[in-house]
Amino acid sequence: MNDLYIIITASLVASSCALLGCYLILRKMAMVGDAISHAVLPGIVIAFLISGSRDSMTMLIGAGLIGILTTFLIEFLHKKARLQTDASIGVTFTWLFAIGVVLISLFAGKVDLDQDCVLYGEIAYVPLDTLIIGNQSIGPRALYIMGMILTAIILFIVFGYKELFLTTFDPAYATAIGISTTLWHYLLMGAVSATTVASFESVGAILVVALLIAPAATAYLLTDNLKWMLVFACIAGVAASVTGYYIAVWLDGSIAGAIAMMAGIIFIIAMLFSPTHGIFTKKFSRTAAADS
Amino acid sequence: MNSLLDFFSFADPNIRFVVIGSVLLTASSAIVGTFTFLHKKSLVGDAIAHAVLPGICLGFMLSGTKNPAYLIAGAFVTGWISLIGVEYITRHTRIKEDTAIGLVLSVFFGIGILMLTVIQKSGNAAQSGLDHFLFGKAAALVGQDLFVFGTVAVLLLIAVFLLFKEFALLAFDKDYAKAIGLPVRGIELTLTSLIVLAVVIGIQAVGVVLMAAILITPAAAARFWTNKISVMITLASIFGAFSGLSGAYISYIAPAMPTGPWIVIVISTVAFISFFFAPKRGVINRLLRQRNIRRTINDENVLKTLYQLSEESRNFFIQRSAEEIIRRRKFSLETLGKILKRLERQGYVERTGKHWSLTEEGKNRGQRVVRIHRLWELYLTTHLNIAPDHVHDDADTIEHLLTPELEAELEKLLNYPKVDPHKSEIPYS
């Protein structure tokens, strides 16, 4: 049963991240996603201090705000201070992450968080922290939180499909027909932050980044259709979670690390053998064309 | 105060190690980082920092010891593989560089974590402390580390010193470098090796995540103070060394405080101060400059309007109400009030009740703006063959910008003309 709980939780995280990741890489904002997933740390610590626990809305809201602040700061440094983009991303997230680590050391007694868990989480403990209603344990808390997050993201994409589509591919046209690119930009960043935070304790920052980028990049090499890209990204994410879990059990190592590794391996397979964009496929069809 | 004296007397060898180690690491990273920054490879530095983790684990697994030489060799190998990976993905697929960086960074780090956890459960007692690479351990530096850091730092310095010109040229004008026959590829590879080397020793001080900061933040800060690359490198290394020293001091007076994050907070603070307050390039200074230009333009437009109102009557000192000015040129009443008050303070207009009139200086300045406007219109029509009805907007901008020298040259070039293309008189004082 515990195996199943872990795999389902990881798959929920993977699907949430994969869906958002598609939009991130299409908007050329993959590294902003990386930056946000690190920068929410001080938000988590502060929310923890205010609410005194892990499982409150305060945490999601606090971190969501920090995520939006991160995006804003990156853009401010780029546009107003004219700092090149790569440097403004680098300066911003390292600064916020350092503040987060210092806050953790400062309130070490009061905050039940540590640096390791922040970086690579501990999904193996997911089944231990169960949600109890009445006297009945109804399964791991993380499972329910991630379920809610995934539902929210699916609703966000279903209802905002047209807006997200247009602001991603043709921002000028979107603005012309009255869709605020800024609003949808920040909504997306808010969603990325909330997902990061919700996934944090189970899988850690690095796996969030891996799951945001790798499955979406895999799907990007398999199709030119956004709807299929979203579907393929979820499949790649879930496949990485399942295979990663069993590899981690087999090697007796970090589950998060193994899932990230599998996400990378699945990407490499797609990169080489994708029917449309694969490197080998292209080479083969070129030789075939030359022969005939 | 005592702790300050204790700290800076360096009597305690531990403090000496920590301080020298931190300063060496931060300063040498900052120097290499300057080129990382100028080559726009900041995030590549981040990727390398994450990608060395599996290499460190590999070095440990193969050698069974924590000897820094093996770990650095391993780190060097995977750091390099990650870069080749990023380049391969960007070149051979339709995936963009930033996505490739994020992908390689997280996957390599994931593999590193997997290996680290496997090592930790393997029961080899020597492994304890390997996770220092994740978060840095500047406060626990010992003599042996210093020897390695020192060697690497000196190596980095010599390499940068010898290849300074090549690195600088490549950062600014790659095509030219290619054209004059420099081995561009080789120089880039050398720079990348230096970045990998700087990262490998740097993460021992601040850890994987914050490594990017000690690499590029000092350079980003230094960029705001100078346009000269040699000054920039010097400043970056001073900023880096300062943050290393401060970080070491903070964790000395508050031992629970982690050194690495404090180094980053100090250097980020220096950077933010630079972004905002640096002369010339700083945000605040630029905003002030923009405001001053806006003010000058507004002031001159009001003086010009006052001048033009009286051109027919030739009596330039007639008193005008605000409404008269607005009828001729659109201002909001509030802005106009502010502008007139400013002009009065500077002695360009005089106020009687609700009316305003030009002073002698005000008339001259207004006249000059009108003159430049009309000279420019004439210049555009006669010398650039632009239709007379298309020249007004351009002249409206240039009238505030032309220097007296250019003005004199324009007059000479056009041979002191009497009228502009619209037959308005060009006034000379």
XYZ file of C-alpha atoms in Angstrom:
721
model
C 0.000 0.000 0.000
C 2.823 2.397 0.880
C 4.458 1.798 -2.491
C 1.235 2.715 -4.187
C 0.811 5.884 -2.123
C 4.317 7.033 -3.017
C 3.917 6.263 -6.704
C 0.535 8.005 -6.883
C 1.828 11.093 -5.062
C 4.871 11.263 -7.331
C 2.651 10.864 -10.392
C 0.385 13.670 -9.222
C 3.413 15.950 -8.727
C 4.790 14.880 -12.085
C 1.546 15.607 -13.933
C 1.070 19.016 -12.284
C 4.629 20.015 -13.084
C 4.530 18.589 -16.606
C 1.405 20.573 -17.522
C 2.864 23.863 -16.304
C 6.276 22.984 -17.725
C 4.845 22.833 -21.256
C 3.887 26.475 -21.021
C 7.178 27.408 -19.377
C 9.356 25.963 -22.106
C 7.139 27.281 -24.894
C 7.459 30.732 -23.344
C 11.242 30.262 -23.064
C 10.932 30.617 -19.304
C 12.339 27.293 -18.167
C 15.010 28.954 -16.057
C 12.463 31.291 -14.475
C 10.692 28.141 -13.295
C 13.991 26.926 -11.881
C 14.518 30.262 -10.152
C 11.023 30.283 -8.631
C 11.376 26.775 -7.269
C 14.452 27.898 -5.310
C 13.239 31.355 -4.423
C 10.052 30.251 -2.652
C 12.163 28.988 0.249
C 11.998 32.195 2.342
C 8.238 32.322 1.635
C 7.840 28.824 3.039
C 9.864 29.641 6.153
C 7.991 32.887 6.828
C 4.620 31.238 6.269
C 5.723 28.476 8.603
C 6.628 31.004 11.283
C 3.319 32.807 10.923
C 1.047 29.796 10.821
C 3.164 27.455 12.951
C 2.452 24.421 10.826
C 3.010 22.915 7.441
C -0.423 22.204 6.188
C -2.116 25.541 5.934
C -3.188 27.728 3.107
C -0.820 30.378 4.496
C 2.079 28.425 3.107
C 0.614 28.190 -0.388
C -0.348 31.844 -0.436
C 2.932 33.054 1.079
C 4.998 31.094 -1.373
C 2.740 32.057 -4.270
C 3.374 35.699 -3.447
C 7.133 35.168 -3.208
C 7.043 33.419 -6.567
C 5.321 36.371 -8.166
C 7.768 38.710 -6.414
C 10.641 36.680 -7.890
C 9.260 37.036 -11.405
C 8.730 40.723 -10.819
C 12.239 41.232 -9.456
C 13.812 39.385 -12.394
C 11.916 41.598 -14.808
C 12.670 44.734 -12.837
C 16.414 44.054 -12.842
C 16.275 43.239 -16.530
C 14.181 46.179 -17.678
C 14.891 48.985 -15.200
C 18.463 48.192 -14.193
C 19.240 46.850 -17.694
C 20.938 43.769 -16.290
C 21.162 40.925 -18.810
C 18.444 38.258 -18.325
C 20.682 35.354 -17.318
C 22.365 37.441 -14.631
C 19.108 38.886 -13.289
C 17.727 35.353 -12.883
C 20.954 34.170 -11.217
C 21.240 37.096 -8.820
C 17.573 36.993 -7.787
C 17.106 33.341 -6.935
C 20.440 32.861 -5.165
C 19.708 35.907 -3.021
C 16.256 34.660 -1.998
C 17.487 31.104 -1.452
C 20.317 32.369 0.775
C 17.800 34.362 2.821
C 15.702 31.222 3.163
C 18.630 29.141 4.408
C 19.622 31.850 6.894
C 16.020 32.059 8.145
C 16.001 28.293 8.675
C 19.203 28.500 10.759
C 17.881 31.513 12.629
C 14.637 29.800 13.652
C 16.041 26.280 13.733
C 14.098 25.475 16.884
C 10.785 26.761 15.611
C 10.781 25.630 12.027
C 10.476 21.978 11.275
C 12.346 22.209 8.006
C 15.867 21.434 7.000
C 17.986 22.231 4.002
C 18.263 18.684 2.725
C 14.534 18.213 2.666
C 14.221 21.497 0.783
C 16.625 20.416 -1.913
C 15.637 16.827 -2.468
C 12.651 16.191 -0.222
C 11.784 12.829 1.207
C 8.967 11.247 -0.646
C 9.546 7.996 1.220
C 7.968 9.604 4.298
C 4.783 10.537 2.464
C 2.764 7.549 3.718
C 3.731 8.296 7.336
C 1.981 11.644 7.436
C -1.643 10.706 7.034
C -4.792 12.751 7.005
C -7.088 11.766 9.821
C -10.808 12.444 9.767
C -12.580 11.423 12.931
C -10.535 8.452 14.027
C -10.117 7.083 10.562
C -6.904 7.522 8.613
C -7.828 8.147 5.005
C -4.397 8.130 3.386
C -1.388 10.412 3.130
C -1.938 14.142 3.443
C 0.445 14.913 0.566
C -1.708 12.756 -1.715
C -4.746 14.939 -1.078
C -2.833 18.199 -1.389
C -1.289 17.181 -4.688
C -4.644 15.911 -5.895
C -6.155 19.313 -5.223
C -3.245 21.095 -6.891
C -3.507 18.938 -9.999
C -7.273 19.513 -10.175
C -6.728 23.264 -9.839
C -4.110 23.251 -12.594
C -6.297 21.213 -14.942
C -9.174 23.631 -14.330
C -6.810 26.566 -14.870
C -5.682 25.161 -18.217
C -9.164 24.078 -19.356
C -10.802 27.404 -18.591
C -7.842 29.551 -19.572
C -6.847 27.450 -22.575
C -7.466 30.095 -25.199
C -5.859 32.863 -23.153
C -2.790 30.803 -22.285
C -2.493 29.637 -25.877
C -2.631 33.116 -27.346
C -0.413 34.824 -24.775
C 2.138 32.048 -25.332
C 2.234 31.960 -29.113
C 1.057 35.384 -30.216
C 1.209 37.936 -27.404
C 0.717 40.850 -29.802
C -2.559 39.406 -31.126
C -3.652 38.498 -27.594
C -3.156 42.098 -26.487
C -4.983 43.345 -29.572
C -8.123 41.352 -28.748
C -7.995 42.479 -25.128
C -6.301 39.619 -23.271
C -3.858 40.923 -20.678
C -0.523 39.193 -21.285
C 0.772 40.495 -17.960
C -2.159 39.033 -16.029
C -1.791 35.565 -17.576
C 1.968 35.731 -17.182
C 1.650 36.309 -13.451
C -1.186 33.783 -13.074
C 1.059 31.158 -14.632
C 3.951 32.128 -12.378
C 1.640 32.012 -9.357
C 0.564 28.503 -10.376
C 4.209 27.441 -10.736
C 4.987 28.786 -7.258
C 1.990 27.096 -5.647
C 2.868 23.777 -7.283
C 6.483 24.107 -6.191
C 5.486 24.708 -2.618
C 2.941 21.930 -2.495
C 5.457 19.511 -4.007
C 8.309 20.763 -1.869
C 8.203 18.575 1.193
C 7.558 15.421 -0.719
C 9.965 15.829 -3.607
C 12.161 18.901 -3.009
C 13.181 21.769 -5.257
C 15.391 19.850 -7.650
C 12.840 17.203 -8.544
C 10.300 19.977 -9.111
C 12.670 21.540 -11.625
C 13.358 18.193 -13.268
C 9.647 17.455 -13.551
C 8.825 20.963 -14.778
C 11.340 20.802 -17.602
C 12.195 17.235 -18.622
C 8.722 15.774 -19.414
C 7.675 18.968 -21.194
C 10.887 18.978 -23.240
C 10.296 15.307 -24.053
C 6.764 16.050 -25.245
C 8.012 19.026 -27.243
C 10.110 16.635 -29.312
C 7.164 14.304 -29.944
C 4.446 16.597 -31.247
C 3.652 20.001 -32.706
C 0.187 20.133 -31.176
C -0.170 21.827 -27.779
C -2.974 19.538 -26.560
C -0.970 16.421 -27.384
C 2.116 18.023 -25.888
C 0.278 18.428 -22.561
C -0.866 14.795 -22.683
C 2.550 13.414 -23.657
C 4.246 15.489 -20.950
C 1.973 13.959 -18.301
C 2.637 10.456 -19.613
C 6.408 11.068 -19.584
C 6.190 12.469 -16.044
C 4.178 9.532 -14.723
C 6.445 7.033 -16.497
C 9.485 8.659 -14.867
C 7.782 8.483 -11.453
C 6.913 4.791 -11.697
C 10.240 3.605 -13.119
C 12.185 5.991 -10.872
C 10.466 4.608 -7.794
C 11.398 1.004 -8.536
C 14.978 1.919 -9.401
C 15.300 3.793 -6.103
C 13.923 0.794 -4.207
C 16.287 -1.509 -6.057
C 19.353 0.661 -5.338
C 18.086 1.731 -1.901
C 18.624 5.419 -2.726
C 16.757 8.698 -3.011
C 13.424 8.334 -4.808
C 13.431 11.968 -5.930
C 16.906 11.576 -7.409
C 15.958 8.403 -9.250
C 12.806 9.983 -10.691
C 14.854 12.956 -11.950
C 17.303 10.539 -13.519
C 14.507 8.608 -15.249
C 12.973 11.845 -16.513
C 16.348 12.547 -18.113
C 16.615 9.071 -19.617
C 13.110 9.296 -21.079
C 14.115 12.621 -22.592
C 17.221 11.100 -24.159
C 15.113 8.295 -25.683
C 12.743 10.873 -27.180
C 15.656 12.974 -28.373
C 17.156 10.048 -30.260
C 14.093 8.147 -31.458
C 11.190 10.601 -31.688
C 9.284 9.735 -34.917
C 9.310 13.366 -36.051
C 12.237 15.084 -34.354
C 14.532 12.273 -33.232
C 18.197 12.567 -34.128
C 18.528 8.937 -35.253
C 15.158 9.005 -36.973
C 16.136 12.056 -38.966
C 19.488 10.573 -39.862
C 17.877 7.308 -40.911
C 15.206 8.948 -43.052
C 17.879 11.079 -44.687
C 19.918 7.998 -45.641
C 16.747 6.251 -46.786
C 15.856 9.228 -48.946
C 19.372 9.296 -50.376
C 19.220 5.594 -51.231
C 15.908 5.671 -53.043
C 34.299 45.011 19.710
C 36.451 42.345 21.287
C 35.221 39.755 18.858
C 36.177 42.077 16.027
C 39.734 42.333 17.387
C 39.936 38.604 18.021
C 38.744 37.932 14.541
C 41.052 40.279 12.723
C 44.142 39.415 14.735
C 43.854 35.963 13.069
C 45.540 34.465 16.129
C 43.347 31.379 15.977
C 44.578 29.158 13.130
C 41.006 27.985 12.462
C 39.898 31.538 11.808
C 42.936 32.003 9.617
C 42.018 28.964 7.523
C 38.405 29.941 7.202
C 39.161 33.542 6.282
C 41.939 32.819 3.810
C 39.919 29.975 2.309
C 36.725 32.021 1.921
C 38.526 35.016 0.463
C 40.520 32.872 -1.970
C 37.381 31.104 -3.150
C 35.173 34.145 -3.527
C 37.822 36.345 -5.143
C 38.964 33.755 -7.670
C 35.362 32.818 -8.505
C 34.586 36.495 -9.010
C 37.458 36.909 -11.458
C 36.445 33.927 -13.576
C 32.831 34.970 -13.053
C 33.446 38.321 -14.700
C 34.034 36.533 -17.978
C 31.159 34.139 -17.315
C 28.970 37.212 -16.954
C 30.339 38.991 -20.011
C 29.960 35.861 -22.138
C 26.328 35.688 -20.900
C 26.882 32.256 -19.398
C 25.594 32.962 -15.867
C 23.122 30.095 -15.927
C 25.701 27.765 -17.415
C 27.663 28.366 -14.220
C 24.581 27.290 -12.286
C 24.257 24.164 -14.408
C 27.897 23.204 -13.827
C 27.479 23.731 -10.095
C 24.654 21.176 -10.020
C 26.297 18.806 -12.451
C 29.516 18.321 -10.461
C 27.657 16.462 -7.709
C 27.505 13.074 -9.492
C 31.191 13.531 -10.356
C 32.097 14.052 -6.730
C 30.166 10.924 -5.779
C 31.822 9.025 -8.609
C 35.253 10.190 -7.487
C 34.462 8.930 -4.006
C 33.020 5.616 -5.178
C 36.048 4.849 -7.319
C 38.715 5.960 -4.850
C 36.944 5.168 -1.592
C 38.400 8.268 0.057
C 37.518 11.930 0.383
C 40.854 13.029 -1.034
C 40.069 16.372 -2.716
C 42.171 15.506 -5.762
C 39.934 12.542 -6.698
C 36.739 14.421 -5.968
C 37.844 17.389 -8.055
C 38.820 15.112 -10.914
C 35.389 13.455 -10.816
C 33.627 16.803 -10.560
C 35.605 18.096 -13.492
C 34.519 15.176 -15.663
C 30.762 15.451 -15.026
C 30.873 19.248 -15.102
C 32.287 18.956 -18.571
C 29.832 16.278 -19.689
C 26.948 18.499 -18.586
C 28.210 21.360 -20.752
C 28.629 19.106 -23.749
C 25.110 17.842 -23.066
C 23.656 21.354 -23.075
C 25.458 22.171 -26.284
C 24.474 18.896 -27.967
C 20.794 19.297 -27.101
C 20.719 22.929 -28.237
C 22.471 22.171 -31.497
C 20.756 18.946 -32.527
C 17.175 19.404 -31.355
C 14.725 22.271 -31.457
C 15.017 22.764 -27.699
C 16.220 26.205 -26.629
C 19.328 26.761 -24.552
C 17.579 27.758 -21.318
C 15.415 24.626 -21.386
C 18.484 22.509 -22.091
C 20.306 24.104 -19.156
C 17.415 23.477 -16.767
C 17.058 19.924 -17.993
C 20.722 19.005 -17.663
C 21.032 20.788 -14.323
C 18.137 19.012 -12.649
C 18.761 15.582 -14.132
C 22.469 15.598 -13.238
C 21.671 16.820 -9.768
C 19.031 14.112 -9.384
C 21.592 11.486 -10.366
C 24.020 13.032 -7.887
C 21.479 12.836 -5.079
C 20.688 9.241 -5.964
C 24.389 8.340 -5.842
C 24.893 10.272 -2.621
C 22.069 8.443 -0.869
C 23.322 5.111 -2.133
C 26.813 5.933 -0.796
C 25.401 7.039 2.543
C 23.653 3.699 2.985
C 26.656 1.709 1.816
C 28.221 1.758 5.259
C 31.549 3.245 4.216
C 32.500 5.370 7.209
C 34.631 7.708 5.108
C 31.544 9.105 3.382
C 30.425 11.347 6.259
C 30.819 14.953 5.216
C 30.389 14.283 1.523
C 27.093 16.146 1.712
C 29.094 19.270 2.582
C 29.231 19.760 -1.142
C 25.484 20.386 -1.161
C 25.523 23.327 1.186
C 29.162 24.255 1.546
C 31.302 24.149 4.654
C 33.298 27.351 4.625
C 33.301 27.386 8.419
C 34.983 23.985 8.541
C 37.896 24.570 6.200
C 41.168 22.973 7.219
C 44.782 23.286 6.153
C 44.632 20.565 3.546
C 41.678 22.254 1.797
C 43.550 25.538 1.744
C 46.444 23.996 -0.102
C 44.152 22.703 -2.837
C 42.130 25.944 -3.025
C 45.260 28.039 -3.101
C 46.758 26.025 -5.957
C 43.561 26.198 -7.985
C 43.118 29.920 -7.280
C 46.661 30.666 -8.437
C 46.100 28.541 -11.529
C 42.931 30.469 -12.341
C 44.658 33.804 -11.848
C 47.576 32.884 -14.108
C 45.234 31.599 -16.821
C 43.075 34.728 -16.714
C 46.148 36.947 -16.709
C 47.671 35.215 -19.728
C 44.457 34.992 -21.746
C 42.963 38.296 -20.643
C 42.934 39.878 -24.103
C 41.501 36.819 -25.816
C 38.703 36.392 -23.270
C 37.791 40.074 -23.460
C 37.780 40.101 -27.237
C 35.608 37.007 -27.414
C 33.128 38.483 -24.970
C 32.572 41.557 -27.106
C 33.337 40.699 -30.698
C 33.442 37.029 -31.546
C 33.290 37.600 -35.306
C 36.303 39.865 -35.239
C 38.204 37.335 -33.133
C 37.407 34.700 -35.755
C 38.395 37.016 -38.582
C 41.842 37.737 -37.192
C 42.447 34.014 -36.868
C 42.199 33.447 -33.122
C 41.424 29.848 -32.130
C 37.940 30.848 -30.882
C 36.854 27.314 -30.077
C 39.989 26.628 -28.074
C 39.697 29.838 -26.091
C 36.054 29.132 -25.297
C 36.940 25.649 -24.129
C 39.677 27.080 -21.910
C 37.260 29.556 -20.370
C 34.731 26.786 -19.774
C 37.412 24.677 -18.083
C 38.237 27.620 -15.831
C 34.544 28.004 -14.942
C 34.327 24.302 -14.120
C 37.440 24.578 -11.968
C 36.176 27.662 -10.140
C 32.827 25.958 -9.531
C 34.419 22.762 -8.275
C 36.345 24.528 -5.549
C 33.675 27.180 -4.938
C 30.863 24.787 -4.074
C 32.883 23.603 -1.107
C 32.401 27.041 0.395
C 28.806 27.926 -0.473
C 27.260 24.754 -1.837
C 25.625 23.811 -5.108
C 22.680 26.164 -5.238
C 24.471 29.324 -4.214
C 27.553 28.762 -6.369
C 26.076 30.766 -9.230
C 25.922 33.764 -6.902
C 29.611 33.939 -6.011
C 30.420 33.439 -9.663
C 28.307 36.160 -11.249
C 26.877 38.488 -8.596
C 30.206 40.296 -7.959
C 30.601 40.797 -11.713
C 27.028 42.028 -12.091
C 27.652 44.532 -9.283
C 30.987 45.657 -10.722
C 29.435 46.189 -14.154
C 27.436 49.120 -12.779
C 30.492 51.096 -11.733
C 32.670 50.959 -14.807
C 32.907 50.376 -18.533
C 36.499 49.155 -18.364
C 36.980 45.441 -18.167
C 40.194 45.610 -16.114
C 38.521 47.858 -13.534
C 35.502 45.571 -13.579
C 37.585 42.502 -12.758
C 39.392 44.324 -9.954
C 36.116 45.565 -8.468
C 34.476 42.141 -8.788
C 37.332 40.465 -6.954
C 37.234 43.127 -4.221
C 33.464 42.665 -3.830
C 33.957 38.903 -3.773
C 36.754 39.042 -1.204
C 34.738 41.453 0.948
C 31.743 39.110 0.968
C 33.973 36.143 1.782
C 35.502 38.012 4.701
C 32.112 39.232 5.967
C 30.597 35.774 5.692
C 33.461 34.286 7.685
C 33.141 37.024 10.301
C 29.373 36.608 10.674
C 29.630 32.889 11.247
C 32.468 33.582 13.710
C 30.375 35.859 15.919
C 27.237 33.733 15.454
C 28.446 30.150 15.093
C 24.956 28.829 14.312
C 24.929 30.946 11.176
C 25.918 29.227 7.933
C 28.838 30.946 6.185
C 27.876 30.284 2.579
C 24.415 31.853 2.598
C 25.790 34.876 4.449
C 28.496 35.324 1.827
C 25.724 35.347 -0.759
C 23.549 37.754 1.208
C 26.475 40.174 1.596
C 27.430 40.037 -2.070
C 23.771 40.384 -3.114
C 23.432 43.439 -0.914
C 26.506 44.950 -2.554
C 24.938 44.145 -5.914
C 21.570 45.696 -5.097
C 23.272 48.841 -3.787
C 25.177 48.992 -7.079
C 22.047 48.432 -9.177
C 20.261 51.278 -7.477
C 22.862 53.820 -6.455
C 25.759 53.516 -8.872
C 26.447 56.788 -10.685
C 25.529 56.779 -14.372
C 24.189 53.208 -14.706
C 22.279 52.945 -11.415
C 18.472 52.881 -11.524
C 17.942 55.926 -9.321
C 20.458 57.997 -11.205
C 18.945 57.078 -14.524
C 15.456 57.927 -13.350
C 16.702 61.282 -12.056
C 18.402 61.974 -15.346
C 15.256 61.099 -17.253
C 13.241 63.413 -15.014
C 15.685 66.260 -15.593
C 15.494 65.816 -19.340
C 11.700 65.743 -19.168
C 11.780 68.935 -17.125
C 14.121 70.696 -19.514
C 11.877 69.778 -22.417
C 8.777 71.029 -20.608
C 10.486 74.262 -19.546
C 11.750 74.983 -23.016
C 8.375 74.218 -24.556
C 6.678 76.779 -22.317
C 9.346 79.410 -23.058
C 8.987 78.648 -26.758
C 5.219 79.048 -26.562
C 5.513 82.358 -24.736
C 7.938 83.527 -27.394
C 5.745 82.412 -30.279
C 2.661 84.089 -28.781
C 4.406 87.444 -29.144
C 6.141 86.916 -32.466
C 3.546 88.897 -34.446
C 3.463 91.865 -32.131
C 7.249 91.785 -31.632
C 6.716 92.771 -28.036
C 8.023 89.753 -26.188
C 7.386 90.972 -22.676
C 3.585 91.040 -22.780
C 1.862 89.385 -19.825
C 0.042 86.170 -20.670
C -2.435 84.082 -18.704
C -2.128 80.324 -18.352
C -5.158 79.883 -20.609
C -3.459 81.771 -23.426
C -0.462 79.437 -23.223
C -2.664 76.337 -23.182
C -4.644 77.581 -26.170
C -1.419 77.686 -28.159
C 0.143 74.458 -26.880
C -1.474 71.693 -24.862
C -0.416 71.359 -21.213
C -2.480 70.257 -18.255
C -3.165 73.259 -16.045
C -1.421 71.592 -13.117
C 1.773 70.761 -15.036
C 1.864 74.236 -16.515
C 1.620 75.765 -13.033
C 4.577 73.699 -11.865
C 6.642 74.555 -14.924
C 5.934 78.289 -14.598
C 6.863 78.255 -10.930
C 10.140 76.536 -11.760
C 10.852 79.033 -14.544
C 10.127 81.905 -12.176
C 12.615 80.527 -9.660
C 15.247 80.299 -12.377
C 14.505 83.880 -13.507
C 13.109 83.089 -16.944
C 9.609 84.475 -16.309
C 8.040 87.061 -14.033
C 4.668 86.841 -12.408
C 2.110 89.580 -11.872
C -1.070 88.269 -10.307
C -2.412 85.602 -12.630
C -0.242 86.606 -15.534
C 3.240 85.690 -16.635
C 5.765 87.463 -18.819
C 9.179 86.549 -20.201
C 12.312 88.124 -18.767
C 15.236 88.988 -21.030
C 16.861 85.589 -20.339
C 13.557 83.839 -20.884
C 13.082 85.547 -24.212
C 16.587 84.570 -25.335
C 16.133 80.946 -24.361
C 12.719 80.712 -26.010
C 14.124 82.383 -29.088
C 16.997 79.923 -29.245
C 14.617 76.951 -29.160
C 12.530 78.476 -31.956
C 15.686 79.190 -33.941
C 17.035 75.649 -33.675
C 13.602 74.245 -34.557
C 13.406 76.264 -37.745
C 17.056 75.767 -38.698
C 16.593 72.034 -38.330
C 13.458 72.027 -40.459
C 15.325 73.880 -43.142
C 18.286 71.537 -42.868
C 16.075 68.471 -43.259
C 14.339 69.871 -46.344
C 17.403 71.239 -48.128
C 20.021 68.650 -47.212
C 18.040 65.461 -46.679
C 15.237 66.144 -49.177
C 12.457 65.547 -46.690
C 9.074 67.093 -47.524
C 8.439 70.304 -45.524
C 5.279 68.848 -43.965
C 7.243 65.922 -42.511
C 9.940 67.772 -40.636
C 8.085 69.282 -37.694
C 8.081 66.308 -35.298
C 11.758 65.657 -35.712
C 12.566 69.309 -35.115
C 10.386 69.297 -32.007
C 12.755 66.748 -30.483
C 16.085 68.071 -31.703
C 15.384 71.619 -30.509
C 16.053 70.529 -26.918
C 19.143 68.504 -27.670
C 21.359 70.493 -30.030
C 24.526 71.847 -28.416
C 25.627 75.456 -29.058
C 28.559 74.154 -31.151
C 26.290 72.149 -33.419
C 23.923 75.089 -33.591
C 26.723 77.371 -34.820
C 27.794 74.800 -37.367
C 24.240 74.444 -38.628
C 23.945 78.218 -39.047
C 27.173 78.320 -41.010
C 26.203 75.355 -43.165
C 22.857 76.921 -44.093
C 24.506 80.335 -44.462
C 22.437 82.194 -41.847
C 19.046 81.749 -43.564
C 16.219 84.234 -42.988
C 13.176 81.934 -43.145
C 12.340 78.259 -42.630
C 10.485 76.003 -45.130
C 7.134 77.297 -43.840
C 8.217 80.907 -44.420
C 8.433 81.641 -40.704
C 11.217 83.976 -39.772
C 14.321 82.491 -38.165
C 15.147 84.793 -35.245
C 18.762 85.671 -34.380
C 19.653 87.521 -31.243
